[in-house]
XYZ file of C-alpha atoms in Angstrom:
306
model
C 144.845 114.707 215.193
C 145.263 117.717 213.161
C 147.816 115.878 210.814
C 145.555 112.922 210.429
C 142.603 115.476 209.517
C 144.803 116.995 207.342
C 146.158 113.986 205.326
C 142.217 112.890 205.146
C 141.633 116.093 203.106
C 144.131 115.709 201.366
C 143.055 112.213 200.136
C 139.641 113.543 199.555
C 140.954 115.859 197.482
C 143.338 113.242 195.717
C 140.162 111.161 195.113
C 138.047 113.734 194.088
C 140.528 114.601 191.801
C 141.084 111.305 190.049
C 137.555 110.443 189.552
C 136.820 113.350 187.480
C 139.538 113.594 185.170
C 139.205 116.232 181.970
C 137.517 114.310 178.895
C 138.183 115.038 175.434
C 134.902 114.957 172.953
C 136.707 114.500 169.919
C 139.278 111.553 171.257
C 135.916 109.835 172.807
C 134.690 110.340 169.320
C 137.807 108.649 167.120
C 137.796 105.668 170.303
C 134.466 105.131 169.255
C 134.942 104.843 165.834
C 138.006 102.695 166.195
C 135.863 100.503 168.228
C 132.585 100.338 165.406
C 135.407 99.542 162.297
C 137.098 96.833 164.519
C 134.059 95.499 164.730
C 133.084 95.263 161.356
C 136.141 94.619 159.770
C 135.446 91.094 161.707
C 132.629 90.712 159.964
C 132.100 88.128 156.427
C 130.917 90.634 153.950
C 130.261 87.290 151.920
C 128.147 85.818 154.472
C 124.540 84.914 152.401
C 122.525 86.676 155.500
C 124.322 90.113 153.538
C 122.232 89.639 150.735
C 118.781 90.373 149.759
C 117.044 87.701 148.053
C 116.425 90.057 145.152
C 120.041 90.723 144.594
C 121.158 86.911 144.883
C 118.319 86.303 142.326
C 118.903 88.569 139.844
C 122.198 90.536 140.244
C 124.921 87.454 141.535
C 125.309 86.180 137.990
C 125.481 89.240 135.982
C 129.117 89.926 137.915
C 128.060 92.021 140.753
C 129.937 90.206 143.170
C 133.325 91.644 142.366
C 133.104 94.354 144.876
C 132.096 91.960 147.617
C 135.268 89.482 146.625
C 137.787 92.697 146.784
C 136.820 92.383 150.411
C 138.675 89.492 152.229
C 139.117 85.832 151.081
C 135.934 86.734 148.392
C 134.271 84.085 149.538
C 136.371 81.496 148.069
C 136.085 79.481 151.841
C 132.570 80.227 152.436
C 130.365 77.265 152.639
C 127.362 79.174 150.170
C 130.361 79.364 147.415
C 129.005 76.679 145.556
C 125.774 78.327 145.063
C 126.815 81.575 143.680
C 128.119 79.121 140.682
C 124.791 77.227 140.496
C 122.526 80.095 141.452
C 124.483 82.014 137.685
C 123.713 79.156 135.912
C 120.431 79.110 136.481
C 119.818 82.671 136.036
C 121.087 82.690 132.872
C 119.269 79.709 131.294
C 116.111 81.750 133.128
C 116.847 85.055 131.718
C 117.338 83.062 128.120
C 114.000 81.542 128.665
C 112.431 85.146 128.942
C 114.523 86.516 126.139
C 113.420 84.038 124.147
C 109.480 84.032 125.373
C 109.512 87.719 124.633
C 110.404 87.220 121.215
C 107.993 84.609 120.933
C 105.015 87.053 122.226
C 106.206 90.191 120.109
C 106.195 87.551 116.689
C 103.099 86.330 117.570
C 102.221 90.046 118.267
C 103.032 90.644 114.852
C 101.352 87.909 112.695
C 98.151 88.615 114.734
C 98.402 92.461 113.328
C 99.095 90.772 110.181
C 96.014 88.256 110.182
C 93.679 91.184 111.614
C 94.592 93.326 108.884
C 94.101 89.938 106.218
C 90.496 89.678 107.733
C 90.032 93.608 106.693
C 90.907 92.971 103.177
C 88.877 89.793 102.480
C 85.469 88.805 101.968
C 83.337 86.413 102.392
C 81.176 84.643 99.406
C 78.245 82.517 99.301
C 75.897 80.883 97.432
C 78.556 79.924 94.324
C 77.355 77.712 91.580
C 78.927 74.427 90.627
C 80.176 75.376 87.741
C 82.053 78.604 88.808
C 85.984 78.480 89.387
C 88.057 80.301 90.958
C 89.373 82.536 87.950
C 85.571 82.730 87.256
C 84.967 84.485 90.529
C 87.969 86.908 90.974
C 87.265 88.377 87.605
C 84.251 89.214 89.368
C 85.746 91.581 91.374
C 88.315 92.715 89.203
C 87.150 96.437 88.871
C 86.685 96.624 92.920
C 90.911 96.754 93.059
C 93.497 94.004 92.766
C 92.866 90.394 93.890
C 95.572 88.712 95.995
C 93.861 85.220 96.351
C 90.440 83.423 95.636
C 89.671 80.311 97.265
C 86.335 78.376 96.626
C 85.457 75.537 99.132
C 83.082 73.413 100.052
C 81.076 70.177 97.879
C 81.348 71.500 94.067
C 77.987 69.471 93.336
C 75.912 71.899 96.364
C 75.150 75.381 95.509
C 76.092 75.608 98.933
C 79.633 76.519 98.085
C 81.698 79.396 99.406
C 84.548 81.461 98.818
C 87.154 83.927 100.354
C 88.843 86.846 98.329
C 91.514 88.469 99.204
C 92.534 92.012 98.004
C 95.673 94.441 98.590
C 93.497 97.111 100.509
C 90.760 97.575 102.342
C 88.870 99.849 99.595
C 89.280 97.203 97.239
C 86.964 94.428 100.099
C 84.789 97.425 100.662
C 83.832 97.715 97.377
C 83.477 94.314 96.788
C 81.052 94.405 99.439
C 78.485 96.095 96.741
C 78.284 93.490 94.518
C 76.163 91.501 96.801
C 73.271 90.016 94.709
C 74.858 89.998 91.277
C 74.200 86.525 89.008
C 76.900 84.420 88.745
C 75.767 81.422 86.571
C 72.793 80.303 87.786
C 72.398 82.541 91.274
C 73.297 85.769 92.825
C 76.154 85.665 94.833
C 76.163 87.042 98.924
C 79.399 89.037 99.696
C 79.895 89.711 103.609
C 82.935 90.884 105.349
C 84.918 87.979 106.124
C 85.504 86.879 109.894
C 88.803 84.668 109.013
C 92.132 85.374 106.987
C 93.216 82.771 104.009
C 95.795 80.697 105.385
C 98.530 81.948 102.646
C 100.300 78.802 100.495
C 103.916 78.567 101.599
C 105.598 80.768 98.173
C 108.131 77.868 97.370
C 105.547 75.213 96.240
C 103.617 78.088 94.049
C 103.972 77.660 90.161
C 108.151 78.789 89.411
C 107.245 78.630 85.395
C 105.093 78.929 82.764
C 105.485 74.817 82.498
C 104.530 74.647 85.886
C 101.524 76.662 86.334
C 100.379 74.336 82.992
C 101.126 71.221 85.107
C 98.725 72.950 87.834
C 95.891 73.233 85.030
C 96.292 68.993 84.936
C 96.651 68.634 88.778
C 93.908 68.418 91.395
C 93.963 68.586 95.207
C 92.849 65.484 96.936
C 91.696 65.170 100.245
C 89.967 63.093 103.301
C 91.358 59.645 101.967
C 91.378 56.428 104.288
C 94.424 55.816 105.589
C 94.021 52.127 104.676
C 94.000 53.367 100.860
C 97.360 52.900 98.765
C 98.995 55.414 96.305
C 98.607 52.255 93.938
C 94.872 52.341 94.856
C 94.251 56.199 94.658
C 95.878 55.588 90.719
C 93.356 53.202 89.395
C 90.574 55.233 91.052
C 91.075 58.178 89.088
C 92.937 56.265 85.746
C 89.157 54.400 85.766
C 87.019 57.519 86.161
C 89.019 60.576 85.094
C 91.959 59.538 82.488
C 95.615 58.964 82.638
C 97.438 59.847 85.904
C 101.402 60.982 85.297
C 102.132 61.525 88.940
C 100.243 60.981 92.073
C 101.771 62.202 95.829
C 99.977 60.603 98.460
C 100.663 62.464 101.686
C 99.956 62.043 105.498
C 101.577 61.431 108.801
C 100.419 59.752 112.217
C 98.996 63.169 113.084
C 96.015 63.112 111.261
C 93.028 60.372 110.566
C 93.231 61.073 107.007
C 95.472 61.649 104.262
C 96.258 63.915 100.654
C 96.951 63.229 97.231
C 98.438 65.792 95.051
C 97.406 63.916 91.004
C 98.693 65.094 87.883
C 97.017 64.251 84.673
C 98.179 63.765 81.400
C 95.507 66.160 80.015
C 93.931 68.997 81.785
C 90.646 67.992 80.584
C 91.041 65.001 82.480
C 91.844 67.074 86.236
C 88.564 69.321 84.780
C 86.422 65.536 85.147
C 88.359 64.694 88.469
C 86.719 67.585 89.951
C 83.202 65.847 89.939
C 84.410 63.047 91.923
C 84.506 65.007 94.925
C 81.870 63.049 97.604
C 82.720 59.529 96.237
C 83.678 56.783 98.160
C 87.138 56.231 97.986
C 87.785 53.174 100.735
C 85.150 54.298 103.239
C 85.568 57.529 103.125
C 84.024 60.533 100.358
C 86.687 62.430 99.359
C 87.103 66.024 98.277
C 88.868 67.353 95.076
C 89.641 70.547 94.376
C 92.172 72.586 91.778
C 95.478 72.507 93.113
C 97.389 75.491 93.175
C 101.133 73.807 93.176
C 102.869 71.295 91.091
C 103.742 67.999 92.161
C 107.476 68.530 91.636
C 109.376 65.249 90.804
C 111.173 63.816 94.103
C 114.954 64.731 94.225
C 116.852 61.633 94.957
C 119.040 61.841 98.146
C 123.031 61.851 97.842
C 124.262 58.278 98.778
C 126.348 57.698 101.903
C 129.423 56.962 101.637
């Protein structure tokens, strides 16, 4: 019996012993580790659940993905491939779009600065008699500063008329501003500050040469004519009334209800007489004539085809 205790103890003491072996920290530590990286190393870094949907928007087509395709097959066999490519194509016709909306806001930043300060430098005038033009008026303001542009609209038979004048500063409309009242033909003039710009005539149809600006002395602006009218129609109307037309430009497009006529005369005293026939019926329509301030260029025939 004492032998048998003995051995018993002796187990005990073998069990006890193997049960609680000595651990190591540091080697739990490294097993650990070597555990968590064989873990992810069997993980798809490509896998689309990896990425944010603010990266795959914005960053997958700018070339961000080369780190990520270092790793494994780079997600040549993944199933989302095909979007990556589509996804970058799409980006970029996006980020064109707001490249080239951006531009469009900071132009039409810029020509609003450029209309606002347009309005600053131009006035507005009223109450112009018939019988004023537009040379007439701007020498009106010629000691105020430097005129840019005079433009007189409206019926020329209604003292109702009114202009806008345009200067190269601000002192210049200012100034202008005091000569509210003053008689000009027949009735003192009003001069506000203008609430509009003077939509500026495209330079390459201006006057090029002294024999140009004298073919704008014979040539009047014609507008509001009836579609239904013919060049050969707007001719004898002013041939009948006015004098000799040399060449007529009839103008319009399915745009607009109503056309233009650019008509040169043979004498500038006959363009002076076309001015009064501004609110007669041409077709069913009154029309408006006014100076023009281009040329009516002869038509450059187109080379053949071959």
């Amino acid at each position: 019996m004492a032998a048998v205790a003995e051995n018993a103890v002796g187990s005990d003491d073998q069990f006890i012993h193997r049960s609680t072996p000595p651990t190591d920290p540091k080697a739990e530590f490294q097993r650990d580790v070597c555990k968590l990286v064989d873990l992810l190393s069997k993980l798809n870094p490509s896998a689309k659940e990896f990425f944010p949907s603010s990266y795959s928007a914005d960053r997958r087509s700018n070339g961000d993905l080369t780190a990520v395709d270092a790793v494994g097959d780079g997600g040549h066999n993944h199933p989302d491939n095909k979007d990556f490519s589509t996804d970058g194509s799409a980006n970029l016709r996006r980020r064109k779009n707001y490249h080239n909306q951006w531009r469009r806001r900071l132009h039409g930043r810029a020509l609003r600065a450029q209309r606002e300060d347009s309005i600053r430098r131009t006035v507005y005038v009223s109450d112009i008699d018939q019988h004023v033009t537009e040379e007439r008026l701007a020498a009106l303001f010629i000691n105020c500063g430097q005129v840019v542009d005079c433009r007189i609209c409206g019926d020329p038979h209604s003292v109702l008329r009114f202009a806008f004048v345009e200067f190269a500063d601000e002192e210049g409309a200012r100034a202008a501003l005091n000569l509210a009242g003053t008689m000009l033909g027949y009735y003192p003039v009003r001069v506000l500050p203008s609430k509009t710009a003077i939509l500026p005539v495209n330079p390459t149809f201006l006057p090029r040469s002294e024999d140009e600006r004298e073919m704008c002395a014979r040539t009047v602006y014609c507008t509001n004519i009836d579609k239904k009218v013919s060049q050969t129609d707007v001719k004898m109307f002013f041939e009948s009334t006015c004098g000799e037309v040399s060449r007529l430009r009839l103008l319009g497009d399915h745009m607009h209800s109503t056309r233009i006529a650019f008509v040169e005369f043979t004498l500038a005293e006959s363009a002076i007489t076309a001015l009064n026939c501004s609110g007669m019926l041409l077709g069913t329509l009154p029309i408006r004539v006014s100076p023009s301030k281009t040329p009516v260029r002869p038509r450059i025939p187109r080379p053949g085809m071959h």
